[in-house]
Amino acid sequence: MIKIRLLLLTLLLAPLTAVFADVADAVKSPKGYGSKGYVWGKLLPEQVTVLKLTGDPVRGKEAFRGCRGCHKADAAGVTDGTYPRLTGQHARVVIKQVTEVRAGIRVNPKMEPFSADHAVSPQEIADIAVFLATAETTRENGKGDGDAVAKGKKLYEQGRCRNCHGTYGEGDADGPYPVIAAQHYGYLKREMEYIKKGIRGNSHPDMVRAIRNYSHEDIDAMADYLSRLPDYRQSLAERKGK
Amino acid sequence: MCMKPDQSRPCWQCGLALLVSGWLLSPLVAHAQAVPLAERLQLCAGCHNPDGNSSIPENPNLSGLDADYIVRQLQDFKSGSRKSPVMSGIIPMIDDKEFPALAEFFSKQKPKPGAKADAKLAAQGKEIYDEGIVGSAVPACSGCHNEDGSGTEKYPRIAGQHSSYVIQQLINFKSGERANDVKAVMRAVAKRMNEKEIRAVAEYVVTLKGAQE
């Protein structure tokens, strides 16, 4: 009964959903990757400002309220991957993503009104970033079906993804390169498709080159593998213990 | 407003225009004059009830709202940045100096449980309130207003609020008629909702109890 009602609700919402259709309809950012003058990692004026500020995780938790409606109260996102997991993400990665959405370099119309400068101040971005970097979650992330883990691992290694994202998917706080271990499967897959197509506006050109020649099945296998890696903090702690 | 970008004071033309219009309109506009709190509260009570739990569903409950939020709404009614056929008519009579005491009074009143809701509709509304609508990127209301609707300093309490008032406000945010939300976030939320969803979520808001002491 509930299922039928949900189905009806979904049908009613269908025309609206079209506005936010995913990979197939996503558009290139006019200011991002592939546009004239795009330089990966060139600091925007706002990034210079935010990076100078000292973030406070207690204030960050409060400022994150405006984000919880999508990324959830524990910042672990939605399991189907519509909204990514943000817990444990490097502060500099969070700052880069939010400010580049604000600058129109990474296109994210769903989030834009809630992360725009009228909604969040540079200080709040700095605060949220440290809050997220230290946030823990006990909730399981969305995982692939587990069929292609071995293949995914091989492709991840062959693609030299480790150079930037590390052996454990731990990324690099200074790169800044994102943590991709234990991220939701659906989100990983979508982002890699965006990167492949050149429509993730703030892509690293070396990564686009690395992913471009992978098939959809390859991407699926890597998403399966990465989604099944443990939280990188756990992996690093175990390595230290050995 | 009435200022040149390089000046901190209103320019003289504007000043003159204000003076002239003020003189022309003075017999029509009731002048704000501060009166003692108890006396002023009688006016508010006519519509919002003495304890801020109004009986008329179009008039919002004021009980338990954050005091700063109330002050800001009163200021916005006065400046015209929030419009209401009713409150906009009343507010010119009230001196800005009275706002803090009025706000303090209503914020301290105990909220009463909302009216009885249509359980079926409220259940649909709960889904939207707690989970948002993923397909159309409506964020969950609970993210900002709390699961129990108790709100915070930045996000107003909405627990137990009359559904017809909630519906009207969401429609006003959606159309931009109400555009005084500081971070423009409520407009973004409401723009993504259709009337059916608005009705459902409003029906659930009535059932929320807010923080229980």
Short mmCIF file of C-alpha atoms in Angstrom, two decimals:
data_model
loop_
_atom_site.label_atom_id
_atom_site.label_comp_id
_atom_site.label_asym_id
_atom_site.label_seq_id
_atom_site.Cartn_x
_atom_site.Cartn_y
_atom_site.Cartn_z
CA MET A 1 0.00 0.00 0.00
CA ILE A 2 2.72 2.40 1.02
CA LYS A 3 4.68 1.37 -2.05
CA ILE A 4 1.74 2.21 -4.30
CA ARG A 5 1.36 5.58 -2.65
CA LEU A 6 5.04 6.27 -3.07
CA LEU A 7 4.80 5.27 -6.70
CA LEU A 8 1.89 7.64 -7.21
CA LEU A 9 3.83 10.39 -5.48
CA THR A 10 6.82 9.72 -7.71
CA LEU A 11 4.64 9.87 -10.80
CA LEU A 12 3.21 13.17 -9.67
CA LEU A 13 6.69 14.48 -9.13
CA ALA A 14 8.03 13.20 -12.43
CA PRO A 15 7.73 16.50 -14.33
CA LEU A 16 9.70 18.24 -11.59
CA THR A 17 12.36 15.56 -11.48
CA ALA A 18 13.17 16.28 -15.11
CA VAL A 19 14.66 19.61 -14.04
CA PHE A 20 17.33 17.72 -12.18
CA ALA A 21 17.89 14.74 -14.47
CA ASP A 22 21.35 13.31 -13.94
CA VAL A 23 24.32 12.34 -16.10
CA ALA A 24 22.51 12.24 -19.45
CA ASP A 25 21.42 15.87 -19.30
CA ALA A 26 24.16 17.40 -17.18
CA VAL A 27 25.81 20.31 -18.90
CA LYS A 28 29.39 21.49 -19.15
CA SER A 29 30.29 24.42 -17.00
CA PRO A 30 31.03 27.44 -19.18
CA LYS A 31 33.81 28.39 -16.78
CA GLY A 32 35.07 24.93 -15.92
CA TYR A 33 37.12 22.12 -17.41
CA GLY A 34 37.45 22.37 -21.17
CA SER A 35 36.67 26.09 -21.34
CA LYS A 36 39.25 28.63 -22.44
CA GLY A 37 41.59 29.72 -19.70
CA TYR A 38 40.64 26.93 -17.26
CA VAL A 39 43.53 26.15 -14.95
CA TRP A 40 43.05 23.42 -12.35
CA GLY A 41 43.82 24.46 -8.81
CA LYS A 42 44.43 28.15 -9.48
CA LEU A 43 43.25 29.75 -6.25
CA LEU A 44 40.14 31.92 -6.56
CA PRO A 45 40.12 35.14 -4.51
CA GLU A 46 37.46 33.65 -2.22
CA GLN A 47 39.58 30.54 -1.65
CA VAL A 48 42.50 32.72 -0.59
CA THR A 49 40.16 34.42 1.90
CA VAL A 50 38.69 31.19 3.29
CA LEU A 51 42.05 29.43 3.58
CA LYS A 52 43.35 32.28 5.77
CA LEU A 53 40.50 31.83 8.26
CA THR A 54 40.64 29.48 11.23
CA GLY A 55 37.70 27.12 11.23
CA ASP A 56 35.89 26.06 14.37
CA PRO A 57 34.14 22.66 14.38
CA VAL A 58 31.55 23.66 16.98
CA ARG A 59 30.44 26.67 14.97
CA GLY A 60 30.75 24.51 11.86
CA LYS A 61 28.27 21.98 13.20
CA GLU A 62 25.76 24.78 13.74
CA ALA A 63 26.38 26.33 10.31
CA PHE A 64 25.97 22.88 8.74
CA ARG A 65 22.29 23.00 9.73
CA GLY A 66 21.50 24.64 6.40
CA CYS A 67 23.07 21.64 4.65
CA ARG A 68 21.50 18.83 6.71
CA GLY A 69 18.24 18.83 4.73
CA CYS A 70 20.16 17.09 1.92
CA HIS A 71 23.42 15.78 3.37
CA LYS A 72 21.61 14.62 6.55
CA ALA A 73 22.25 15.43 10.18
CA ASP A 74 25.26 13.09 10.36
CA ALA A 75 26.64 14.50 7.08
CA ALA A 76 26.78 10.97 5.67
CA GLY A 77 24.48 11.82 2.75
CA VAL A 78 21.88 9.57 1.16
CA THR A 79 22.70 5.93 0.53
CA ASP A 80 21.56 5.97 -3.11
CA GLY A 81 24.27 8.56 -3.75
CA THR A 82 22.03 11.48 -4.69
CA TYR A 83 23.72 13.40 -1.88
CA PRO A 84 27.35 12.49 -1.20
CA ARG A 85 28.82 11.50 2.11
CA LEU A 86 30.87 14.40 3.52
CA THR A 87 32.13 12.92 6.80
CA GLY A 88 35.91 12.71 6.92
CA GLN A 89 36.40 14.69 3.73
CA HIS A 90 39.53 16.87 3.82
CA ALA A 91 38.80 20.46 4.82
CA ARG A 92 40.55 21.85 1.75
CA VAL A 93 38.52 19.64 -0.54
CA VAL A 94 35.27 20.86 1.03
CA ILE A 95 36.43 24.47 0.68
CA LYS A 96 37.41 23.89 -2.95
CA GLN A 97 34.08 22.29 -3.85
CA VAL A 98 31.82 24.81 -2.12
CA THR A 99 33.67 27.87 -3.42
CA GLU A 100 33.86 26.45 -6.94
CA VAL A 101 30.11 25.81 -6.95
CA ARG A 102 29.73 29.44 -5.87
CA ALA A 103 32.02 30.56 -8.68
CA GLY A 104 30.08 28.50 -11.23
CA ILE A 105 33.07 26.29 -12.02
CA ARG A 106 31.45 23.11 -10.70
CA VAL A 107 27.81 23.14 -11.68
CA ASN A 108 25.41 22.03 -8.93
CA PRO A 109 21.99 23.63 -9.35
CA LYS A 110 20.43 21.52 -6.58
CA MET A 111 22.77 22.83 -3.94
CA GLU A 112 23.54 26.29 -5.29
CA PRO A 113 20.83 28.34 -3.46
CA PHE A 114 21.87 26.79 -0.14
CA SER A 115 25.62 27.27 -0.48
CA ALA A 116 25.57 30.66 -2.23
CA ASP A 117 27.16 33.66 -0.57
CA HIS A 118 23.81 34.95 0.69
CA ALA A 119 23.37 31.67 2.60
CA VAL A 120 26.88 30.91 3.91
CA SER A 121 29.71 33.30 4.79
CA PRO A 122 33.40 32.58 4.09
CA GLN A 123 33.92 32.07 7.84
CA GLU A 124 31.07 29.54 7.88
CA ILE A 125 32.68 27.64 5.00
CA ALA A 126 35.92 27.43 7.00
CA ASP A 127 33.97 26.29 10.07
CA ILE A 128 31.92 23.68 8.17
CA ALA A 129 35.09 22.35 6.50
CA VAL A 130 36.81 21.51 9.80
CA PHE A 131 33.60 20.14 11.23
CA LEU A 132 33.21 17.75 8.29
CA ALA A 133 36.87 16.72 8.24
CA THR A 134 36.57 15.49 11.82
CA ALA A 135 32.98 14.18 11.65
CA GLU A 136 32.46 10.45 12.18
CA THR A 137 29.61 8.31 11.02
CA THR A 138 28.41 4.89 11.98
CA ARG A 139 25.99 4.65 9.07
CA GLU A 140 26.77 2.25 6.23
CA ASN A 141 27.44 3.86 2.86
CA GLY A 142 25.71 2.73 -0.31
CA LYS A 143 27.71 -0.09 -1.92
CA GLY A 144 27.88 -1.73 -5.32
CA ASP A 145 26.80 -5.35 -5.69
CA GLY A 146 30.32 -6.60 -4.95
CA ASP A 147 30.67 -8.56 -8.20
CA ALA A 148 33.41 -6.43 -9.69
CA VAL A 149 35.60 -5.57 -6.70
CA ALA A 150 38.71 -7.37 -7.96
CA LYS A 151 38.39 -5.86 -11.42
CA GLY A 152 37.80 -2.43 -9.91
CA LYS A 153 40.89 -2.69 -7.74
CA LYS A 154 43.01 -3.60 -10.76
CA LEU A 155 41.67 -0.72 -12.83
CA TYR A 156 42.17 1.68 -9.94
CA GLU A 157 45.80 0.64 -9.69
CA GLN A 158 46.42 0.62 -13.46
CA GLY A 159 44.88 4.06 -13.85
CA ARG A 160 47.41 5.49 -11.41
CA CYS A 161 44.51 6.86 -9.41
CA ARG A 162 46.60 6.06 -6.34
CA ASN A 163 49.00 8.87 -7.20
CA CYS A 164 46.40 11.33 -6.07
CA HIS A 165 43.70 9.39 -4.20
CA GLY A 166 46.08 7.06 -2.35
CA THR A 167 46.13 3.31 -1.81
CA TYR A 168 43.26 3.44 0.66
CA GLY A 169 41.23 6.05 -1.21
CA GLU A 170 42.35 8.52 1.44
CA GLY A 171 43.05 11.39 -0.95
CA ASP A 172 45.44 14.10 0.08
CA ALA A 173 44.64 17.07 2.29
CA ASP A 174 47.25 19.23 0.57
CA GLY A 175 46.50 18.30 -3.06
CA PRO A 176 43.79 18.87 -2.41
CA TYR A 177 42.58 15.47 -3.60
CA PRO A 178 39.31 14.09 -2.25
CA VAL A 179 38.80 11.05 -0.06
CA ILE A 180 36.92 8.55 -2.22
CA ALA A 181 36.95 5.47 0.05
CA ALA A 182 33.58 4.44 1.51
CA GLN A 183 31.75 7.04 -0.56
CA HIS A 184 28.29 6.05 -1.82
CA TYR A 185 28.46 3.83 -4.89
CA GLY A 186 25.87 5.85 -6.82
CA TYR A 187 27.73 9.10 -6.26
CA LEU A 188 31.13 7.65 -7.23
CA LYS A 189 29.71 6.25 -10.42
CA ARG A 190 27.98 9.50 -11.34
CA GLU A 191 31.07 11.61 -10.69
CA MET A 192 33.30 9.33 -12.74
CA GLU A 193 30.81 9.54 -15.63
CA TYR A 194 30.85 13.34 -15.29
CA ILE A 195 34.65 13.31 -15.25
CA LYS A 196 34.79 11.01 -18.29
CA LYS A 197 32.45 13.32 -20.21
CA GLY A 198 34.35 16.42 -19.14
CA ILE A 199 31.35 17.90 -17.37
CA ARG A 200 32.66 17.88 -13.84
CA GLY A 201 33.65 21.52 -14.06
CA ASN A 202 36.56 21.46 -11.61
CA SER A 203 38.24 18.31 -12.91
CA HIS A 204 41.96 17.71 -12.82
CA PRO A 205 43.03 17.28 -16.49
CA ASP A 206 45.29 14.34 -15.59
CA MET A 207 42.32 12.58 -14.05
CA VAL A 208 40.14 13.18 -17.10
CA ARG A 209 42.90 11.64 -19.21
CA ALA A 210 43.05 8.68 -16.82
CA ILE A 211 39.30 8.04 -16.79
CA ARG A 212 38.46 8.93 -20.40
CA ASN A 213 39.33 5.54 -21.84
CA TYR A 214 37.49 3.51 -19.24
CA SER A 215 34.16 1.98 -20.28
CA HIS A 216 30.97 2.30 -18.27
CA GLU A 217 31.56 -1.23 -16.98
CA ASP A 218 35.07 -0.26 -15.87
CA ILE A 219 33.70 2.77 -14.04
CA ASP A 220 31.05 0.60 -12.44
CA ALA A 221 33.75 -1.81 -11.25
CA MET A 222 35.84 0.97 -9.72
CA ALA A 223 32.77 2.45 -8.00
CA ASP A 224 32.00 -1.00 -6.61
CA TYR A 225 35.57 -1.36 -5.32
CA LEU A 226 35.86 2.14 -3.83
CA SER A 227 32.46 1.96 -2.14
CA ARG A 228 33.61 -1.22 -0.40
CA LEU A 229 36.81 0.24 1.00
CA PRO A 230 36.60 1.00 4.71
CA ASP A 231 36.64 4.57 6.07
CA TYR A 232 40.21 5.69 5.27
CA ARG A 233 40.83 6.72 8.88
CA GLN A 234 40.30 3.12 9.86
CA SER A 235 42.68 1.91 7.12
CA LEU A 236 45.41 4.31 8.17
CA ALA A 237 45.03 3.40 11.84
CA GLU A 238 45.34 -0.31 10.97
CA ARG A 239 48.45 0.31 8.89
CA LYS A 240 50.01 2.20 11.78
CA GLY A 241 49.16 -0.63 14.16
CA LYS A 242 50.98 -3.22 12.03
CA MET B 1 17.44 52.70 -0.50
CA CYS B 2 17.22 56.41 -0.89
CA MET B 3 20.96 56.89 -0.99
CA LYS B 4 23.62 57.58 -3.53
CA PRO B 5 26.20 54.83 -3.53
CA ASP B 6 29.02 57.13 -2.42
CA GLN B 7 27.10 58.76 0.39
CA SER B 8 26.22 57.47 3.77
CA ARG B 9 23.49 60.09 4.22
CA PRO B 10 20.31 60.34 2.18
CA CYS B 11 20.67 62.85 -0.64
CA TRP B 12 18.80 66.12 -0.28
CA GLN B 13 16.35 65.41 -3.11
CA CYS B 14 15.26 62.28 -1.34
CA GLY B 15 15.04 64.11 1.93
CA LEU B 16 12.81 66.74 0.37
CA ALA B 17 10.64 64.09 -1.29
CA LEU B 18 10.26 62.34 2.03
CA LEU B 19 9.37 65.58 3.80
CA VAL B 20 6.75 66.52 1.20
CA SER B 21 5.19 63.08 1.03
CA GLY B 22 5.25 62.84 4.79
CA TRP B 23 3.40 66.15 5.05
CA LEU B 24 0.88 65.12 2.39
CA LEU B 25 0.22 61.74 3.96
CA SER B 26 0.42 62.70 7.60
CA PRO B 27 -3.33 62.89 8.15
CA LEU B 28 -3.70 59.38 6.71
CA VAL B 29 -0.90 57.54 8.44
CA ALA B 30 -1.36 56.72 12.06
CA HIS B 31 1.69 57.88 13.94
CA ALA B 32 3.65 55.47 16.00
CA GLN B 33 3.40 56.29 19.65
CA ALA B 34 4.81 54.09 22.36
CA VAL B 35 2.23 52.82 24.87
CA PRO B 36 2.78 50.57 27.91
CA LEU B 37 3.19 46.88 27.13
CA ALA B 38 0.00 45.73 28.84
CA GLU B 39 -2.05 48.17 26.82
CA ARG B 40 -0.35 47.23 23.56
CA LEU B 41 -0.84 43.54 24.17
CA GLN B 42 -4.59 44.06 24.12
CA LEU B 43 -4.30 44.99 20.47
CA CYS B 44 -2.28 41.91 19.60
CA ALA B 45 -4.58 39.69 21.67
CA GLY B 46 -7.49 40.58 19.41
CA CYS B 47 -5.95 38.45 16.70
CA HIS B 48 -3.16 36.40 18.26
CA ASN B 49 -4.97 35.73 21.58
CA PRO B 50 -3.61 36.88 24.96
CA ASP B 51 -1.22 33.92 25.21
CA GLY B 52 -0.10 34.05 21.56
CA ASN B 53 -1.98 30.86 20.67
CA SER B 54 -4.41 32.29 18.16
CA SER B 55 -7.82 30.73 17.57
CA ILE B 56 -8.08 31.96 13.99
CA PRO B 57 -5.99 29.74 11.71
CA GLU B 58 -4.97 32.61 9.40
CA ASN B 59 -3.31 34.40 12.32
CA PRO B 60 -0.09 32.71 13.34
CA ASN B 61 0.68 31.46 16.81
CA LEU B 62 3.39 33.66 18.28
CA SER B 63 3.92 31.64 21.46
CA GLY B 64 7.41 30.25 21.84
CA LEU B 65 8.82 31.96 18.75
CA ASP B 66 12.38 33.19 19.11
CA ALA B 67 12.37 36.82 20.36
CA ASP B 68 14.91 38.02 17.76
CA TYR B 69 12.85 36.40 15.03
CA ILE B 70 9.71 38.26 16.20
CA VAL B 71 11.58 41.59 16.36
CA ARG B 72 12.88 41.09 12.84
CA GLN B 73 9.43 40.24 11.48
CA LEU B 74 7.97 43.36 13.10
CA GLN B 75 10.78 45.48 11.65
CA ASP B 76 10.19 43.91 8.24
CA PHE B 77 6.44 44.59 8.39
CA LYS B 78 7.33 48.19 9.24
CA SER B 79 9.88 48.64 6.48
CA GLY B 80 7.58 46.90 4.02
CA SER B 81 10.04 44.14 3.21
CA ARG B 82 7.41 41.70 4.50
CA LYS B 83 3.89 42.56 3.43
CA SER B 84 0.61 41.45 4.94
CA PRO B 85 -2.75 43.08 4.34
CA VAL B 86 -3.39 42.82 8.06
CA MET B 87 -0.09 43.33 9.89
CA SER B 88 1.02 46.08 7.49
CA GLY B 89 -2.03 48.08 8.54
CA ILE B 90 -1.32 47.69 12.24
CA ILE B 91 2.41 48.11 12.39
CA PRO B 92 2.64 51.87 11.63
CA MET B 93 0.87 52.52 14.95
CA ILE B 94 3.55 50.77 16.93
CA ASP B 95 6.78 52.42 17.98
CA ASP B 96 9.91 50.40 17.13
CA LYS B 97 10.98 50.79 20.76
CA GLU B 98 8.11 48.51 21.76
CA PHE B 99 9.25 45.60 19.61
CA PRO B 100 11.71 43.98 22.04
CA ALA B 101 9.22 43.85 24.94
CA LEU B 102 6.43 42.50 22.71
CA ALA B 103 8.79 39.89 21.31
CA GLU B 104 10.03 38.93 24.75
CA PHE B 105 6.46 38.52 25.98
CA PHE B 106 5.32 36.24 23.15
CA SER B 107 8.52 34.23 23.09
CA LYS B 108 7.88 33.30 26.73
CA GLN B 109 4.28 32.13 26.21
CA LYS B 110 3.70 28.41 26.30
CA PRO B 111 2.73 26.95 22.91
CA LYS B 112 -0.42 24.84 22.75
CA PRO B 113 -0.69 21.67 20.67
CA GLY B 114 -1.91 22.27 17.13
CA ALA B 115 -5.39 21.39 15.84
CA LYS B 116 -6.31 17.84 14.93
CA ALA B 117 -4.82 16.86 11.60
CA ASP B 118 -5.85 14.59 8.74
CA ALA B 119 -3.70 11.56 9.57
CA LYS B 120 -3.32 10.35 5.99
CA LEU B 121 -2.19 13.69 4.64
CA ALA B 122 0.06 14.27 7.65
CA ALA B 123 1.81 10.95 6.99
CA GLN B 124 2.67 12.11 3.47
CA GLY B 125 3.83 15.38 4.94
CA LYS B 126 6.07 13.62 7.45
CA GLU B 127 7.95 11.96 4.61
CA ILE B 128 8.67 15.37 3.07
CA TYR B 129 9.46 16.96 6.41
CA ASP B 130 11.95 14.31 7.51
CA GLU B 131 13.45 13.19 4.20
CA GLY B 132 12.84 16.03 1.78
CA ILE B 133 11.93 15.25 -1.83
CA VAL B 134 15.03 13.81 -3.41
CA GLY B 135 13.79 13.94 -7.02
CA SER B 136 13.16 17.67 -6.97
CA ALA B 137 15.96 18.45 -4.51
CA VAL B 138 13.71 19.79 -1.76
CA PRO B 139 15.82 19.60 1.39
CA ALA B 140 14.22 18.05 4.46
CA CYS B 141 12.55 20.68 6.65
CA SER B 142 13.92 18.90 9.71
CA GLY B 143 17.47 19.83 8.68
CA CYS B 144 16.87 23.46 9.53
CA HIS B 145 13.72 23.55 11.70
CA ASN B 146 14.60 20.39 13.70
CA GLU B 147 12.75 17.11 13.68
CA ASP B 148 10.33 18.32 16.32
CA GLY B 149 9.84 21.72 14.66
CA SER B 150 11.36 23.52 17.64
CA GLY B 151 13.71 25.60 15.48
CA THR B 152 16.76 27.55 16.60
CA GLU B 153 17.81 31.18 16.71
CA LYS B 154 18.32 31.18 12.96
CA TYR B 155 15.45 28.97 11.91
CA PRO B 156 12.04 29.76 13.39
CA ARG B 157 9.93 27.39 15.42
CA ILE B 158 7.10 26.02 13.29
CA ALA B 159 5.82 23.18 15.53
CA GLY B 160 2.03 23.21 15.91
CA GLN B 161 1.62 26.24 13.66
CA HIS B 162 -1.78 26.55 11.94
CA SER B 163 -1.74 24.73 8.63
CA SER B 164 -3.51 27.49 6.72
CA TYR B 165 -0.86 29.97 7.87
CA VAL B 166 1.96 27.58 6.93
CA ILE B 167 0.39 26.97 3.51
CA GLN B 168 0.03 30.71 2.90
CA GLN B 169 3.63 31.42 3.90
CA LEU B 170 5.01 28.65 1.69
CA ILE B 171 2.94 29.95 -1.23
CA ASN B 172 4.24 33.46 -0.50
CA PHE B 173 7.85 32.26 -0.37
CA LYS B 174 7.30 30.34 -3.61
CA SER B 175 5.93 33.35 -5.46
CA GLY B 176 8.44 35.71 -3.90
CA GLU B 177 5.64 37.70 -2.23
CA ARG B 178 7.45 36.99 1.04
CA ALA B 179 11.10 37.70 0.38
CA ASN B 180 12.39 38.74 3.79
CA ASP B 181 14.04 35.41 4.59
CA VAL B 182 17.59 36.46 5.41
CA LYS B 183 19.42 33.77 3.54
CA ALA B 184 16.82 33.42 0.79
CA VAL B 185 16.75 29.73 1.60
CA MET B 186 13.03 29.40 2.30
CA ARG B 187 12.28 30.82 -1.15
CA ALA B 188 14.57 28.21 -2.67
CA VAL B 189 12.82 25.44 -0.70
CA ALA B 190 9.27 26.54 -1.54
CA LYS B 191 10.02 27.15 -5.24
CA ARG B 192 10.73 23.43 -5.59
CA MET B 193 7.40 22.38 -4.09
CA ASN B 194 3.98 22.07 -5.67
CA GLU B 195 0.76 22.92 -3.90
CA LYS B 196 -0.05 19.30 -3.08
CA GLU B 197 3.26 18.84 -1.32
CA ILE B 198 2.83 22.15 0.50
CA ARG B 199 -0.56 21.05 1.82
CA ALA B 200 0.80 17.72 2.98
CA VAL B 201 3.79 19.15 4.81
CA ALA B 202 1.65 21.85 6.46
CA GLU B 203 -0.67 19.15 7.78
CA TYR B 204 2.31 17.45 9.41
CA VAL B 205 3.70 20.68 10.88
CA VAL B 206 0.43 21.08 12.85
CA THR B 207 1.09 17.78 14.60
CA LEU B 208 4.62 18.67 15.73
CA LYS B 209 5.02 19.39 19.40
CA GLY B 210 8.38 21.17 19.53
CA ALA B 211 10.85 20.58 22.33
CA GLN B 212 9.20 19.11 25.41
CA GLU B 213 10.45 20.47 28.67
#
